[in-house]
Amino acid sequence: MKKFVSWNVNGIRAIVRKNFMEVFDAQNADCFGVQETKCQEGQVELDLPGYYQTWSYAEKKGYSGTAVFSREKPIQVVRKTGLEVADVEGRICACEFEPYWFVSVYSPNSQDQLQRLSIREEWDAHLTHLLDDMAKDKPVILCGDLNVAHEPIDLKDPEKNAGHAGFTDAERDDLTRLLDSGFTDTFRYLHPDQADTYTWWSYRERGRLSNTGWRLDYFLVSNDLRDKISGAACLMDIEGSDHCPITLELDI
C-alpha cells in the first residue's frame, strides 16, 4: 500500500514554526505534496531524512509555489508547461516515478468580482490537457488546492456562494470535464454522501469554529487506479493553515 498526503500550507516558512514537522512525521507518506509554499530557493531548509525534495517556485516573492517530498527519486520533474500563470507562479510540480505520475498543483483563485476567471479557465483547460497527456503513458495521481467546490455538498452555504469565486458554473464545469476525461475524485468515490467535510475555512470569518468551510483540496487519480483506492480522508482536526491536509491510500 502507498500513502499520499497533500496540504496547502499557506506559507511553508510560517508552518514550519508551527506543526509541519509533527504532521509530516506522523503521516509517514510515500509522497507529500504541498501548495502555497510562498518561498524562493534558499529561503527554507527542511530536514526530511529519507525524502527527495522537489520544489517549484513562483517568480514573485512570498507567493504561490508548490513542492513534492517523495521517498523515491523522481525519474523526471516537470515545472514548466507553457502556460504563463503556471510557469511564472510555480503552480505545478509534477514528478514521474516508475509506476505513476504524482502532480502537486495550486489552481489560480478567480478572486473578487471574478477578476481572474478568464485566467482560471485557461488554466483549467491547460491542466486537463496536460494530465490527459501524462495519463497516456502511466496513471496519474493529482493532488492539490483546486480552488473550486465541485458540488453543493462541498461547501457550507452553496446558495449564498453561487456564482462567487470557487463556486461558479464555469469552474465547476471545468472540474467535471477533467473528471470526465478519465479521472476519479477519490474522496467522493469512497464517501459519496458525506457532508460537512471541508478542507478550507476563512480565517477572517473564523470559519473553523462553526465548520463553515469549503472542500477545495483534492486527490484525483486516473480511472486505472480507481479500484485500488482504499482510503481517502480530510484531516479536519489538523490546524496550522487555513487548509487542512488530505490523504489518499492506494493498494499499489
PDB file of C-alpha atoms in Angstrom:
ATOM      1  CA  MET A   1       0.000   0.000   0.000  1.00  0.00           C
ATOM      2  CA  LYS A   2       1.119   3.533  -0.752  1.00  0.00           C
ATOM      3  CA  LYS A   3       0.090   6.589   1.237  1.00  0.00           C
ATOM      4  CA  PHE A   4      -0.106  10.104  -0.158  1.00  0.00           C
ATOM      5  CA  VAL A   5      -0.716  13.427   1.570  1.00  0.00           C
ATOM      6  CA  SER A   6      -1.477  16.899   0.233  1.00  0.00           C
ATOM      7  CA  TRP A   7      -1.566  20.172   2.162  1.00  0.00           C
ATOM      8  CA  ASN A   8      -1.941  23.821   1.230  1.00  0.00           C
ATOM      9  CA  VAL A   9       0.336  25.124   3.966  1.00  0.00           C
ATOM     10  CA  ASN A  10      -0.293  28.856   3.382  1.00  0.00           C
ATOM     11  CA  GLY A  11       3.418  29.592   3.744  1.00  0.00           C
ATOM     12  CA  ILE A  12       5.970  26.837   4.399  1.00  0.00           C
ATOM     13  CA  ARG A  13       8.225  29.083   6.483  1.00  0.00           C
ATOM     14  CA  ALA A  14       5.369  30.014   8.806  1.00  0.00           C
ATOM     15  CA  ILE A  15       4.024  26.493   9.218  1.00  0.00           C
ATOM     16  CA  VAL A  16       7.453  25.011   9.909  1.00  0.00           C
ATOM     17  CA  ARG A  17       7.459  27.188  13.036  1.00  0.00           C
ATOM     18  CA  LYS A  18       4.110  25.651  13.974  1.00  0.00           C
ATOM     19  CA  ASN A  19       3.340  21.980  13.402  1.00  0.00           C
ATOM     20  CA  PHE A  20       4.547  20.989   9.934  1.00  0.00           C
ATOM     21  CA  MET A  21       7.267  18.578  11.009  1.00  0.00           C
ATOM     22  CA  GLU A  22       4.990  16.952  13.562  1.00  0.00           C
ATOM     23  CA  VAL A  23       2.312  16.371  10.924  1.00  0.00           C
ATOM     24  CA  PHE A  24       4.803  15.286   8.269  1.00  0.00           C
ATOM     25  CA  ASP A  25       6.423  12.701  10.520  1.00  0.00           C
ATOM     26  CA  ALA A  26       3.089  11.379  11.802  1.00  0.00           C
ATOM     27  CA  GLN A  27       1.677  10.847   8.295  1.00  0.00           C
ATOM     28  CA  ASN A  28       4.634   8.783   7.087  1.00  0.00           C
ATOM     29  CA  ALA A  29       3.653   9.368   3.449  1.00  0.00           C
ATOM     30  CA  ASP A  30       5.291   7.935   0.357  1.00  0.00           C
ATOM     31  CA  CYS A  31       4.650  11.248  -1.410  1.00  0.00           C
ATOM     32  CA  PHE A  32       3.700  14.503   0.295  1.00  0.00           C
ATOM     33  CA  GLY A  33       2.511  17.344  -1.941  1.00  0.00           C
ATOM     34  CA  VAL A  34       2.370  20.916  -0.680  1.00  0.00           C
ATOM     35  CA  GLN A  35       0.919  24.076  -2.155  1.00  0.00           C
ATOM     36  CA  GLU A  36       1.190  27.800  -1.497  1.00  0.00           C
ATOM     37  CA  THR A  37       4.733  27.451  -0.207  1.00  0.00           C
ATOM     38  CA  LYS A  38       5.320  31.210  -0.566  1.00  0.00           C
ATOM     39  CA  CYS A  39       9.105  30.907  -0.693  1.00  0.00           C
ATOM     40  CA  GLN A  40      12.052  31.145  -3.061  1.00  0.00           C
ATOM     41  CA  GLU A  41      15.018  28.838  -3.348  1.00  0.00           C
ATOM     42  CA  GLY A  42      17.223  29.012  -0.270  1.00  0.00           C
ATOM     43  CA  GLN A  43      14.612  30.650   1.966  1.00  0.00           C
ATOM     44  CA  VAL A  44      13.799  27.483   3.880  1.00  0.00           C
ATOM     45  CA  GLU A  45      15.719  24.323   4.698  1.00  0.00           C
ATOM     46  CA  LEU A  46      13.698  21.264   5.650  1.00  0.00           C
ATOM     47  CA  ASP A  47      15.336  18.296   7.318  1.00  0.00           C
ATOM     48  CA  LEU A  48      13.418  15.392   5.800  1.00  0.00           C
ATOM     49  CA  PRO A  49      15.635  12.305   6.054  1.00  0.00           C
ATOM     50  CA  GLY A  50      14.727   9.649   3.516  1.00  0.00           C
ATOM     51  CA  TYR A  51      12.882  12.079   1.242  1.00  0.00           C
ATOM     52  CA  TYR A  52      13.755  13.813  -2.006  1.00  0.00           C
ATOM     53  CA  GLN A  53      12.593  17.429  -2.116  1.00  0.00           C
ATOM     54  CA  THR A  54      11.289  18.834  -5.408  1.00  0.00           C
ATOM     55  CA  TRP A  55      10.255  22.495  -5.463  1.00  0.00           C
ATOM     56  CA  SER A  56       8.505  24.741  -7.977  1.00  0.00           C
ATOM     57  CA  TYR A  57       8.913  28.417  -7.086  1.00  0.00           C
ATOM     58  CA  ALA A  58       6.946  31.462  -8.166  1.00  0.00           C
ATOM     59  CA  GLU A  59       8.913  34.383  -9.558  1.00  0.00           C
ATOM     60  CA  LYS A  60       7.073  36.734  -7.217  1.00  0.00           C
ATOM     61  CA  LYS A  61       8.417  36.584  -3.681  1.00  0.00           C
ATOM     62  CA  GLY A  62       6.139  35.268  -0.945  1.00  0.00           C
ATOM     63  CA  TYR A  63       3.557  33.989  -3.420  1.00  0.00           C
ATOM     64  CA  SER A  64       2.121  30.695  -4.651  1.00  0.00           C
ATOM     65  CA  GLY A  65       4.566  27.807  -5.192  1.00  0.00           C
ATOM     66  CA  THR A  66       4.310  24.023  -4.962  1.00  0.00           C
ATOM     67  CA  ALA A  67       6.505  21.112  -3.922  1.00  0.00           C
ATOM     68  CA  VAL A  68       6.677  17.323  -3.648  1.00  0.00           C
ATOM     69  CA  PHE A  69       8.536  15.374  -0.967  1.00  0.00           C
ATOM     70  CA  SER A  70       8.971  11.744  -2.019  1.00  0.00           C
ATOM     71  CA  ARG A  71      10.687   8.612  -0.747  1.00  0.00           C
ATOM     72  CA  GLU A  72      11.681   7.738  -4.306  1.00  0.00           C
ATOM     73  CA  LYS A  73      13.827   9.902  -6.538  1.00  0.00           C
ATOM     74  CA  PRO A  74      11.761  11.203  -9.477  1.00  0.00           C
ATOM     75  CA  ILE A  75      12.661   9.921 -12.920  1.00  0.00           C
ATOM     76  CA  GLN A  76      11.890  13.380 -14.251  1.00  0.00           C
ATOM     77  CA  VAL A  77      10.333  16.600 -12.977  1.00  0.00           C
ATOM     78  CA  VAL A  78       8.025  18.972 -14.841  1.00  0.00           C
ATOM     79  CA  ARG A  79       7.646  22.531 -13.562  1.00  0.00           C
ATOM     80  CA  LYS A  80       7.158  24.478 -16.785  1.00  0.00           C
ATOM     81  CA  THR A  81       4.318  23.552 -19.114  1.00  0.00           C
ATOM     82  CA  GLY A  82       3.994  26.517 -21.461  1.00  0.00           C
ATOM     83  CA  LEU A  83       1.201  28.383 -19.662  1.00  0.00           C
ATOM     84  CA  GLU A  84       2.331  31.677 -18.161  1.00  0.00           C
ATOM     85  CA  VAL A  85       0.224  31.547 -15.000  1.00  0.00           C
ATOM     86  CA  ALA A  86       1.550  28.060 -14.267  1.00  0.00           C
ATOM     87  CA  ASP A  87       5.172  28.730 -15.114  1.00  0.00           C
ATOM     88  CA  VAL A  88       5.601  32.199 -13.578  1.00  0.00           C
ATOM     89  CA  GLU A  89       3.651  31.387 -10.414  1.00  0.00           C
ATOM     90  CA  GLY A  90       5.084  27.934  -9.694  1.00  0.00           C
ATOM     91  CA  ARG A  91       1.689  26.277  -9.768  1.00  0.00           C
ATOM     92  CA  ILE A  92       2.750  22.827 -10.984  1.00  0.00           C
ATOM     93  CA  CYS A  93       5.264  20.388  -9.535  1.00  0.00           C
ATOM     94  CA  ALA A  94       4.960  17.076 -11.399  1.00  0.00           C
ATOM     95  CA  CYS A  95       7.190  14.118 -10.568  1.00  0.00           C
ATOM     96  CA  GLU A  96       7.386  10.979 -12.649  1.00  0.00           C
ATOM     97  CA  PHE A  97       8.033   7.706 -10.856  1.00  0.00           C
ATOM     98  CA  GLU A  98       8.211   4.206 -12.306  1.00  0.00           C
ATOM     99  CA  PRO A  99       4.546   3.293 -11.656  1.00  0.00           C
ATOM    100  CA  TYR A 100       2.835   6.709 -11.865  1.00  0.00           C
ATOM    101  CA  TRP A 101       2.993  10.472 -12.136  1.00  0.00           C
ATOM    102  CA  PHE A 102       2.485  12.427  -8.901  1.00  0.00           C
ATOM    103  CA  VAL A 103       1.414  16.013  -9.565  1.00  0.00           C
ATOM    104  CA  SER A 104       1.038  18.766  -6.960  1.00  0.00           C
ATOM    105  CA  VAL A 105      -0.909  21.792  -8.210  1.00  0.00           C
ATOM    106  CA  TYR A 106      -2.216  25.080  -6.878  1.00  0.00           C
ATOM    107  CA  SER A 107      -5.003  26.363  -9.104  1.00  0.00           C
ATOM    108  CA  PRO A 108      -5.424  30.139  -9.504  1.00  0.00           C
ATOM    109  CA  ASN A 109      -8.174  31.780  -7.483  1.00  0.00           C
ATOM    110  CA  SER A 110     -10.727  33.620  -9.626  1.00  0.00           C
ATOM    111  CA  GLN A 111     -10.687  36.412  -7.000  1.00  0.00           C
ATOM    112  CA  ASP A 112     -13.282  39.022  -6.043  1.00  0.00           C
ATOM    113  CA  GLN A 113     -15.525  40.152  -8.895  1.00  0.00           C
ATOM    114  CA  LEU A 114     -14.074  37.161 -10.784  1.00  0.00           C
ATOM    115  CA  GLN A 115     -11.152  39.289 -11.949  1.00  0.00           C
ATOM    116  CA  ARG A 116      -9.074  36.227 -12.833  1.00  0.00           C
ATOM    117  CA  LEU A 117     -11.830  33.926 -14.070  1.00  0.00           C
ATOM    118  CA  SER A 118     -10.573  34.018 -17.666  1.00  0.00           C
ATOM    119  CA  ILE A 119      -7.054  33.141 -16.470  1.00  0.00           C
ATOM    120  CA  ARG A 120      -8.537  30.417 -14.315  1.00  0.00           C
ATOM    121  CA  GLU A 121     -10.468  28.898 -17.222  1.00  0.00           C
ATOM    122  CA  GLU A 122      -7.335  28.914 -19.361  1.00  0.00           C
ATOM    123  CA  TRP A 123      -5.529  27.125 -16.521  1.00  0.00           C
ATOM    124  CA  ASP A 124      -8.285  24.528 -16.196  1.00  0.00           C
ATOM    125  CA  ALA A 125      -8.187  23.668 -19.896  1.00  0.00           C
ATOM    126  CA  HIS A 126      -4.389  23.545 -19.859  1.00  0.00           C
ATOM    127  CA  LEU A 127      -4.290  21.311 -16.786  1.00  0.00           C
ATOM    128  CA  THR A 128      -6.794  18.864 -18.253  1.00  0.00           C
ATOM    129  CA  HIS A 129      -4.782  18.608 -21.462  1.00  0.00           C
ATOM    130  CA  LEU A 130      -1.531  18.149 -19.511  1.00  0.00           C
ATOM    131  CA  LEU A 131      -2.934  15.397 -17.310  1.00  0.00           C
ATOM    132  CA  ASP A 132      -4.517  13.624 -20.254  1.00  0.00           C
ATOM    133  CA  ASP A 133      -1.126  13.571 -21.992  1.00  0.00           C
ATOM    134  CA  MET A 134       0.603  12.212 -18.895  1.00  0.00           C
ATOM    135  CA  ALA A 135      -2.060   9.544 -18.445  1.00  0.00           C
ATOM    136  CA  LYS A 136      -1.319   8.148 -21.917  1.00  0.00           C
ATOM    137  CA  ASP A 137       1.954   6.752 -20.557  1.00  0.00           C
ATOM    138  CA  LYS A 138       1.103   5.801 -16.986  1.00  0.00           C
ATOM    139  CA  PRO A 139      -1.512   6.528 -14.296  1.00  0.00           C
ATOM    140  CA  VAL A 140      -1.615   9.992 -12.753  1.00  0.00           C
ATOM    141  CA  ILE A 141      -2.148  10.963  -9.123  1.00  0.00           C
ATOM    142  CA  LEU A 142      -3.086  14.643  -8.896  1.00  0.00           C
ATOM    143  CA  CYS A 143      -3.211  16.436  -5.584  1.00  0.00           C
ATOM    144  CA  GLY A 144      -3.659  19.992  -4.525  1.00  0.00           C
ATOM    145  CA  ASP A 145      -5.782  23.028  -3.920  1.00  0.00           C
ATOM    146  CA  LEU A 146      -8.018  23.205  -6.981  1.00  0.00           C
ATOM    147  CA  ASN A 147      -9.802  26.294  -5.630  1.00  0.00           C
ATOM    148  CA  VAL A 148     -13.260  25.007  -6.501  1.00  0.00           C
ATOM    149  CA  ALA A 149     -16.049  23.291  -4.610  1.00  0.00           C
ATOM    150  CA  HIS A 150     -17.363  20.830  -7.156  1.00  0.00           C
ATOM    151  CA  GLU A 151     -20.872  20.152  -5.878  1.00  0.00           C
ATOM    152  CA  PRO A 152     -23.229  21.820  -3.350  1.00  0.00           C
ATOM    153  CA  ILE A 153     -22.259  19.168  -0.794  1.00  0.00           C
ATOM    154  CA  ASP A 154     -18.697  20.500  -0.958  1.00  0.00           C
ATOM    155  CA  LEU A 155     -19.359  23.806   0.801  1.00  0.00           C
ATOM    156  CA  LYS A 156     -21.419  25.027   3.715  1.00  0.00           C
ATOM    157  CA  ASP A 157     -23.587  27.661   2.011  1.00  0.00           C
ATOM    158  CA  PRO A 158     -23.964  26.754  -1.674  1.00  0.00           C
ATOM    159  CA  GLU A 159     -26.921  29.064  -2.317  1.00  0.00           C
ATOM    160  CA  LYS A 160     -25.225  32.087  -0.793  1.00  0.00           C
ATOM    161  CA  ASN A 161     -21.967  31.398  -2.641  1.00  0.00           C
ATOM    162  CA  ALA A 162     -23.404  30.549  -6.060  1.00  0.00           C
ATOM    163  CA  GLY A 163     -21.530  32.498  -8.715  1.00  0.00           C
ATOM    164  CA  HIS A 164     -18.721  33.527  -6.359  1.00  0.00           C
ATOM    165  CA  ALA A 165     -15.074  32.619  -6.894  1.00  0.00           C
ATOM    166  CA  GLY A 166     -14.633  28.920  -6.308  1.00  0.00           C
ATOM    167  CA  PHE A 167     -18.287  28.089  -6.963  1.00  0.00           C
ATOM    168  CA  THR A 168     -19.045  29.479 -10.399  1.00  0.00           C
ATOM    169  CA  ASP A 169     -20.668  27.306 -13.039  1.00  0.00           C
ATOM    170  CA  ALA A 170     -17.558  27.729 -15.202  1.00  0.00           C
ATOM    171  CA  GLU A 171     -15.154  26.428 -12.551  1.00  0.00           C
ATOM    172  CA  ARG A 172     -17.417  23.556 -11.552  1.00  0.00           C
ATOM    173  CA  ASP A 173     -17.975  22.567 -15.185  1.00  0.00           C
ATOM    174  CA  ASP A 174     -14.227  22.623 -15.792  1.00  0.00           C
ATOM    175  CA  LEU A 175     -13.671  20.154 -12.956  1.00  0.00           C
ATOM    176  CA  THR A 176     -16.456  17.974 -14.331  1.00  0.00           C
ATOM    177  CA  ARG A 177     -14.702  17.974 -17.710  1.00  0.00           C
ATOM    178  CA  LEU A 178     -11.428  16.953 -16.070  1.00  0.00           C
ATOM    179  CA  LEU A 179     -13.125  14.081 -14.256  1.00  0.00           C
ATOM    180  CA  ASP A 180     -14.964  13.032 -17.414  1.00  0.00           C
ATOM    181  CA  SER A 181     -11.656  12.874 -19.269  1.00  0.00           C
ATOM    182  CA  GLY A 182     -10.692   9.865 -17.154  1.00  0.00           C
ATOM    183  CA  PHE A 183     -10.166  10.830 -13.507  1.00  0.00           C
ATOM    184  CA  THR A 184     -11.804   9.987 -10.194  1.00  0.00           C
ATOM    185  CA  ASP A 185     -12.350  12.233  -7.173  1.00  0.00           C
ATOM    186  CA  THR A 186     -11.038   9.785  -4.583  1.00  0.00           C
ATOM    187  CA  PHE A 187     -12.805  11.255  -1.561  1.00  0.00           C
ATOM    188  CA  ARG A 188     -16.218  11.282  -3.250  1.00  0.00           C
ATOM    189  CA  TYR A 189     -15.591   7.803  -4.652  1.00  0.00           C
ATOM    190  CA  LEU A 190     -15.388   6.423  -1.122  1.00  0.00           C
ATOM    191  CA  HIS A 191     -17.711   8.922   0.593  1.00  0.00           C
ATOM    192  CA  PRO A 192     -20.339   9.963  -1.986  1.00  0.00           C
ATOM    193  CA  ASP A 193     -22.812  11.370   0.535  1.00  0.00           C
ATOM    194  CA  GLN A 194     -20.552  12.601   3.331  1.00  0.00           C
ATOM    195  CA  ALA A 195     -21.464  16.212   4.093  1.00  0.00           C
ATOM    196  CA  ASP A 196     -19.882  18.841   6.355  1.00  0.00           C
ATOM    197  CA  THR A 197     -16.407  17.675   5.355  1.00  0.00           C
ATOM    198  CA  TYR A 198     -14.209  20.531   4.203  1.00  0.00           C
ATOM    199  CA  THR A 199     -10.554  21.425   3.656  1.00  0.00           C
ATOM    200  CA  TRP A 200     -10.578  25.241   3.870  1.00  0.00           C
ATOM    201  CA  TRP A 201     -12.092  27.713   6.315  1.00  0.00           C
ATOM    202  CA  SER A 202     -11.860  31.506   6.215  1.00  0.00           C
ATOM    203  CA  TYR A 203      -9.549  32.970   8.845  1.00  0.00           C
ATOM    204  CA  ARG A 204     -11.355  36.292   8.546  1.00  0.00           C
ATOM    205  CA  GLU A 205     -14.748  34.759   9.260  1.00  0.00           C
ATOM    206  CA  ARG A 206     -13.372  32.294  11.833  1.00  0.00           C
ATOM    207  CA  GLY A 207     -14.903  29.531   9.779  1.00  0.00           C
ATOM    208  CA  ARG A 208     -13.421  26.631  11.696  1.00  0.00           C
ATOM    209  CA  LEU A 209     -15.401  27.482  14.822  1.00  0.00           C
ATOM    210  CA  SER A 210     -18.701  26.806  13.056  1.00  0.00           C
ATOM    211  CA  ASN A 211     -17.275  24.480  10.388  1.00  0.00           C
ATOM    212  CA  THR A 212     -18.307  26.935   7.706  1.00  0.00           C
ATOM    213  CA  GLY A 213     -15.955  25.630   5.074  1.00  0.00           C
ATOM    214  CA  TRP A 214     -15.294  24.519   1.526  1.00  0.00           C
ATOM    215  CA  ARG A 215     -13.763  21.331   0.116  1.00  0.00           C
ATOM    216  CA  LEU A 216     -11.178  22.873  -2.197  1.00  0.00           C
ATOM    217  CA  ASP A 217      -8.401  20.269  -1.927  1.00  0.00           C
ATOM    218  CA  TYR A 218      -8.496  17.031  -3.871  1.00  0.00           C
ATOM    219  CA  PHE A 219      -6.785  13.805  -4.757  1.00  0.00           C
ATOM    220  CA  LEU A 220      -7.769  12.833  -8.288  1.00  0.00           C
ATOM    221  CA  VAL A 221      -6.476   9.621  -9.834  1.00  0.00           C
ATOM    222  CA  SER A 222      -6.590   8.141 -13.301  1.00  0.00           C
ATOM    223  CA  ASN A 223      -9.516   5.774 -13.585  1.00  0.00           C
ATOM    224  CA  ASP A 224      -6.993   2.946 -13.986  1.00  0.00           C
ATOM    225  CA  LEU A 225      -6.317   3.372 -10.254  1.00  0.00           C
ATOM    226  CA  ARG A 226      -9.941   3.669  -9.155  1.00  0.00           C
ATOM    227  CA  ASP A 227     -10.238   0.081  -7.952  1.00  0.00           C
ATOM    228  CA  LYS A 228      -7.063   0.493  -5.908  1.00  0.00           C
ATOM    229  CA  ILE A 229      -8.420   3.344  -3.734  1.00  0.00           C
ATOM    230  CA  SER A 230      -8.521   2.023  -0.167  1.00  0.00           C
ATOM    231  CA  GLY A 231      -8.629   5.242   1.838  1.00  0.00           C
ATOM    232  CA  ALA A 232      -9.296   8.963   1.390  1.00  0.00           C
ATOM    233  CA  ALA A 233      -9.748  11.488   4.174  1.00  0.00           C
ATOM    234  CA  CYS A 234      -9.771  15.170   5.084  1.00  0.00           C
ATOM    235  CA  LEU A 235      -7.821  15.666   8.318  1.00  0.00           C
ATOM    236  CA  MET A 236     -10.060  18.446   9.612  1.00  0.00           C
ATOM    237  CA  ASP A 237      -8.620  18.383  13.141  1.00  0.00           C
ATOM    238  CA  ILE A 238      -5.159  19.428  11.964  1.00  0.00           C
ATOM    239  CA  GLU A 239      -4.629  23.175  12.131  1.00  0.00           C
ATOM    240  CA  GLY A 240      -1.620  25.341  11.264  1.00  0.00           C
ATOM    241  CA  SER A 241      -3.010  26.604   7.940  1.00  0.00           C
ATOM    242  CA  ASP A 242      -6.392  27.792   6.714  1.00  0.00           C
ATOM    243  CA  HIS A 243      -6.458  24.460   4.853  1.00  0.00           C
ATOM    244  CA  CYS A 244      -6.232  21.005   6.395  1.00  0.00           C
ATOM    245  CA  PRO A 245      -4.229  18.102   4.962  1.00  0.00           C
ATOM    246  CA  ILE A 246      -5.911  15.414   2.879  1.00  0.00           C
ATOM    247  CA  THR A 247      -4.802  11.812   2.480  1.00  0.00           C
ATOM    248  CA  LEU A 248      -5.063   9.019  -0.065  1.00  0.00           C
ATOM    249  CA  GLU A 249      -4.218   5.336   0.274  1.00  0.00           C
ATOM    250  CA  LEU A 250      -3.798   3.125  -2.791  1.00  0.00           C
ATOM    251  CA  ASP A 251      -3.301  -0.638  -2.895  1.00  0.00           C
ATOM    252  CA  ILE A 252      -0.357  -0.488  -5.273  1.00  0.00           C
TER     253      ILE A 252
END
